[in-house]
């Protein structure tokens, strides 16, 4: 029956209706899912900006899971960074003033260290690197 219905279009020199046999919700869902896969950054892509950033001892700051964008503030006691909702003091010897190519974060500041050890009291025992914009201070 469907062949006869479309045959009348061919006989008149026309094409069958676009999307014949496909339902719009199926197409829309497929388009949304494909877009989500293309837009979502992979963990490797999000840590690419830390490649080539090393501590003063020559150890990479990031192992692809322990660096995060972190706002900073300058206090009378030094620099503090907001990591996982806690302002932690960052000793100055961990701080690097540099721009990271590809950085699109609003503050252009990043913290690298043991994320699983972020304290609740602000005492810092786990920073590996702190990256601030070149003219932050």
PDB file of C-alpha atoms in Angstrom:
ATOM      1  CA  UNK A   1       0.000   0.000   0.000  1.00  0.00           C
ATOM      2  CA  UNK A   2       2.811   2.409   0.873  1.00  0.00           C
ATOM      3  CA  UNK A   3       4.507   1.673  -2.471  1.00  0.00           C
ATOM      4  CA  UNK A   4       1.351   2.646  -4.360  1.00  0.00           C
ATOM      5  CA  UNK A   5       1.012   5.854  -2.378  1.00  0.00           C
ATOM      6  CA  UNK A   6       4.579   6.916  -3.234  1.00  0.00           C
ATOM      7  CA  UNK A   7       4.231   5.676  -6.814  1.00  0.00           C
ATOM      8  CA  UNK A   8       1.710   8.428  -7.472  1.00  0.00           C
ATOM      9  CA  UNK A   9       4.341  11.011  -6.536  1.00  0.00           C
ATOM     10  CA  UNK A  10       6.888   9.431  -8.891  1.00  0.00           C
ATOM     11  CA  UNK A  11       4.381   9.325 -11.727  1.00  0.00           C
ATOM     12  CA  UNK A  12       3.738  13.032 -11.345  1.00  0.00           C
ATOM     13  CA  UNK A  13       7.480  13.822 -11.446  1.00  0.00           C
ATOM     14  CA  UNK A  14       7.562  14.597  -7.705  1.00  0.00           C
ATOM     15  CA  UNK A  15       9.388  13.101  -4.777  1.00  0.00           C
ATOM     16  CA  UNK A  16       7.799  11.344  -1.838  1.00  0.00           C
ATOM     17  CA  UNK A  17       7.227  13.571   1.184  1.00  0.00           C
ATOM     18  CA  UNK A  18      10.421  14.298   3.121  1.00  0.00           C
ATOM     19  CA  UNK A  19      10.723  12.103   6.172  1.00  0.00           C
ATOM     20  CA  UNK A  20       8.199   9.589   4.968  1.00  0.00           C
ATOM     21  CA  UNK A  21       8.244   6.756   7.464  1.00  0.00           C
ATOM     22  CA  UNK A  22      10.304   8.658  10.086  1.00  0.00           C
ATOM     23  CA  UNK A  23       8.776  10.189  13.140  1.00  0.00           C
ATOM     24  CA  UNK A  24       9.885  13.661  14.205  1.00  0.00           C
ATOM     25  CA  UNK A  25      10.546  12.751  17.873  1.00  0.00           C
ATOM     26  CA  UNK A  26      13.064  10.074  16.794  1.00  0.00           C
ATOM     27  CA  UNK A  27      14.954  12.567  14.633  1.00  0.00           C
ATOM     28  CA  UNK A  28      14.912  15.238  17.328  1.00  0.00           C
ATOM     29  CA  UNK A  29      16.181  12.856  20.002  1.00  0.00           C
ATOM     30  CA  UNK A  30      18.986  11.648  17.739  1.00  0.00           C
ATOM     31  CA  UNK A  31      20.023  15.234  16.970  1.00  0.00           C
ATOM     32  CA  UNK A  32      20.039  16.197  20.650  1.00  0.00           C
ATOM     33  CA  UNK A  33      22.114  13.167  21.638  1.00  0.00           C
ATOM     34  CA  UNK A  34      24.608  13.755  18.829  1.00  0.00           C
ATOM     35  CA  UNK A  35      24.962  17.405  19.836  1.00  0.00           C
ATOM     36  CA  UNK A  36      25.553  16.493  23.472  1.00  0.00           C
ATOM     37  CA  UNK A  37      28.370  14.128  22.535  1.00  0.00           C
ATOM     38  CA  UNK A  38      30.029  16.750  20.341  1.00  0.00           C
ATOM     39  CA  UNK A  39      29.713  19.583  22.861  1.00  0.00           C
ATOM     40  CA  UNK A  40      30.700  17.802  26.089  1.00  0.00           C
ATOM     41  CA  UNK A  41      34.433  18.157  26.749  1.00  0.00           C
ATOM     42  CA  UNK A  42      36.352  15.042  27.555  1.00  0.00           C
ATOM     43  CA  UNK A  43      38.508  14.971  30.697  1.00  0.00           C
ATOM     44  CA  UNK A  44      41.638  14.942  28.539  1.00  0.00           C
ATOM     45  CA  UNK A  45      40.553  18.041  26.607  1.00  0.00           C
ATOM     46  CA  UNK A  46      39.765  19.953  29.769  1.00  0.00           C
ATOM     47  CA  UNK A  47      43.248  19.274  31.173  1.00  0.00           C
ATOM     48  CA  UNK A  48      45.152  19.983  27.949  1.00  0.00           C
ATOM     49  CA  UNK A  49      45.868  23.526  29.134  1.00  0.00           C
ATOM     50  CA  UNK A  50      48.056  22.139  31.942  1.00  0.00           C
ATOM     51  CA  UNK A  51      50.397  20.206  29.647  1.00  0.00           C
ATOM     52  CA  UNK A  52      53.896  21.609  30.047  1.00  0.00           C
ATOM     53  CA  UNK A  53      53.228  23.209  33.442  1.00  0.00           C
ATOM     54  CA  UNK A  54      55.712  21.955  36.033  1.00  0.00           C
ATOM     55  CA  UNK A  55      56.581  22.528  39.669  1.00  0.00           C
ATOM     56  CA  UNK A  56      59.923  24.125  40.559  1.00  0.00           C
ATOM     57  CA  UNK A  57      61.212  20.580  41.039  1.00  0.00           C
ATOM     58  CA  UNK A  58      60.280  19.645  37.457  1.00  0.00           C
ATOM     59  CA  UNK A  59      57.250  17.500  38.319  1.00  0.00           C
ATOM     60  CA  UNK A  60      54.122  17.997  36.161  1.00  0.00           C
ATOM     61  CA  UNK A  61      51.524  20.058  38.018  1.00  0.00           C
ATOM     62  CA  UNK A  62      48.671  18.005  36.617  1.00  0.00           C
ATOM     63  CA  UNK A  63      48.085  14.293  36.160  1.00  0.00           C
ATOM     64  CA  UNK A  64      44.853  14.920  34.200  1.00  0.00           C
ATOM     65  CA  UNK A  65      42.638  14.748  37.265  1.00  0.00           C
ATOM     66  CA  UNK A  66      43.901  17.090  39.938  1.00  0.00           C
ATOM     67  CA  UNK A  67      43.788  20.646  38.533  1.00  0.00           C
ATOM     68  CA  UNK A  68      40.779  22.922  38.717  1.00  0.00           C
ATOM     69  CA  UNK A  69      39.969  26.496  37.846  1.00  0.00           C
ATOM     70  CA  UNK A  70      39.930  28.359  41.157  1.00  0.00           C
ATOM     71  CA  UNK A  71      39.213  32.013  41.906  1.00  0.00           C
ATOM     72  CA  UNK A  72      41.854  33.703  44.043  1.00  0.00           C
ATOM     73  CA  UNK A  73      42.075  36.612  46.426  1.00  0.00           C
ATOM     74  CA  UNK A  74      44.967  38.456  47.995  1.00  0.00           C
ATOM     75  CA  UNK A  75      44.817  38.912  51.764  1.00  0.00           C
ATOM     76  CA  UNK A  76      47.290  40.503  54.203  1.00  0.00           C
ATOM     77  CA  UNK A  77      48.560  36.959  54.828  1.00  0.00           C
ATOM     78  CA  UNK A  78      49.026  36.091  51.148  1.00  0.00           C
ATOM     79  CA  UNK A  79      47.091  34.407  48.363  1.00  0.00           C
ATOM     80  CA  UNK A  80      44.038  32.259  48.964  1.00  0.00           C
ATOM     81  CA  UNK A  81      42.239  30.141  46.372  1.00  0.00           C
ATOM     82  CA  UNK A  82      38.690  28.843  46.417  1.00  0.00           C
ATOM     83  CA  UNK A  83      38.935  25.072  45.938  1.00  0.00           C
ATOM     84  CA  UNK A  84      35.793  22.975  46.295  1.00  0.00           C
ATOM     85  CA  UNK A  85      34.074  25.708  48.261  1.00  0.00           C
ATOM     86  CA  UNK A  86      36.933  26.251  50.746  1.00  0.00           C
ATOM     87  CA  UNK A  87      39.343  29.221  50.745  1.00  0.00           C
ATOM     88  CA  UNK A  88      42.797  27.723  51.258  1.00  0.00           C
ATOM     89  CA  UNK A  89      46.058  29.561  51.862  1.00  0.00           C
ATOM     90  CA  UNK A  90      48.598  29.006  49.105  1.00  0.00           C
ATOM     91  CA  UNK A  91      52.276  29.374  50.039  1.00  0.00           C
ATOM     92  CA  UNK A  92      54.016  31.719  47.609  1.00  0.00           C
ATOM     93  CA  UNK A  93      56.593  29.133  46.496  1.00  0.00           C
ATOM     94  CA  UNK A  94      53.783  27.163  44.813  1.00  0.00           C
ATOM     95  CA  UNK A  95      52.534  30.158  42.816  1.00  0.00           C
ATOM     96  CA  UNK A  96      53.353  30.624  39.135  1.00  0.00           C
ATOM     97  CA  UNK A  97      52.373  33.830  37.355  1.00  0.00           C
ATOM     98  CA  UNK A  98      51.658  32.833  33.775  1.00  0.00           C
ATOM     99  CA  UNK A  99      49.005  32.621  31.099  1.00  0.00           C
ATOM    100  CA  UNK A 100      47.864  29.181  30.012  1.00  0.00           C
ATOM    101  CA  UNK A 101      47.251  28.905  26.251  1.00  0.00           C
ATOM    102  CA  UNK A 102      43.631  27.930  25.648  1.00  0.00           C
ATOM    103  CA  UNK A 103      42.441  29.056  29.090  1.00  0.00           C
ATOM    104  CA  UNK A 104      38.856  30.307  28.848  1.00  0.00           C
ATOM    105  CA  UNK A 105      38.043  30.348  32.554  1.00  0.00           C
ATOM    106  CA  UNK A 106      36.771  33.637  33.978  1.00  0.00           C
ATOM    107  CA  UNK A 107      39.523  34.164  36.578  1.00  0.00           C
ATOM    108  CA  UNK A 108      42.446  32.670  34.626  1.00  0.00           C
ATOM    109  CA  UNK A 109      43.630  31.111  37.879  1.00  0.00           C
ATOM    110  CA  UNK A 110      44.076  27.423  38.599  1.00  0.00           C
ATOM    111  CA  UNK A 111      44.952  25.174  41.499  1.00  0.00           C
ATOM    112  CA  UNK A 112      46.621  21.763  41.203  1.00  0.00           C
ATOM    113  CA  UNK A 113      47.010  19.320  44.047  1.00  0.00           C
ATOM    114  CA  UNK A 114      45.390  16.517  45.972  1.00  0.00           C
ATOM    115  CA  UNK A 115      41.692  17.250  45.487  1.00  0.00           C
ATOM    116  CA  UNK A 116      40.719  14.417  47.821  1.00  0.00           C
ATOM    117  CA  UNK A 117      42.625  16.161  50.647  1.00  0.00           C
ATOM    118  CA  UNK A 118      41.050  19.631  50.424  1.00  0.00           C
ATOM    119  CA  UNK A 119      40.598  20.649  54.054  1.00  0.00           C
ATOM    120  CA  UNK A 120      37.540  22.217  55.595  1.00  0.00           C
ATOM    121  CA  UNK A 121      39.552  24.656  57.731  1.00  0.00           C
ATOM    122  CA  UNK A 122      41.638  26.338  55.003  1.00  0.00           C
ATOM    123  CA  UNK A 123      44.965  24.830  56.109  1.00  0.00           C
ATOM    124  CA  UNK A 124      46.933  23.876  53.036  1.00  0.00           C
ATOM    125  CA  UNK A 125      48.834  20.604  52.986  1.00  0.00           C
ATOM    126  CA  UNK A 126      48.205  19.410  49.450  1.00  0.00           C
ATOM    127  CA  UNK A 127      48.963  22.107  46.837  1.00  0.00           C
ATOM    128  CA  UNK A 128      51.260  21.135  43.985  1.00  0.00           C
ATOM    129  CA  UNK A 129      50.902  24.303  41.867  1.00  0.00           C
ATOM    130  CA  UNK A 130      48.885  27.492  41.857  1.00  0.00           C
ATOM    131  CA  UNK A 131      48.655  29.352  38.555  1.00  0.00           C
ATOM    132  CA  UNK A 132      47.684  33.017  38.599  1.00  0.00           C
ATOM    133  CA  UNK A 133      47.462  35.483  35.700  1.00  0.00           C
ATOM    134  CA  UNK A 134      50.790  37.218  34.876  1.00  0.00           C
ATOM    135  CA  UNK A 135      49.824  40.554  36.432  1.00  0.00           C
ATOM    136  CA  UNK A 136      47.696  39.248  39.307  1.00  0.00           C
ATOM    137  CA  UNK A 137      49.542  41.099  42.074  1.00  0.00           C
TER     138      UNK A 137
END
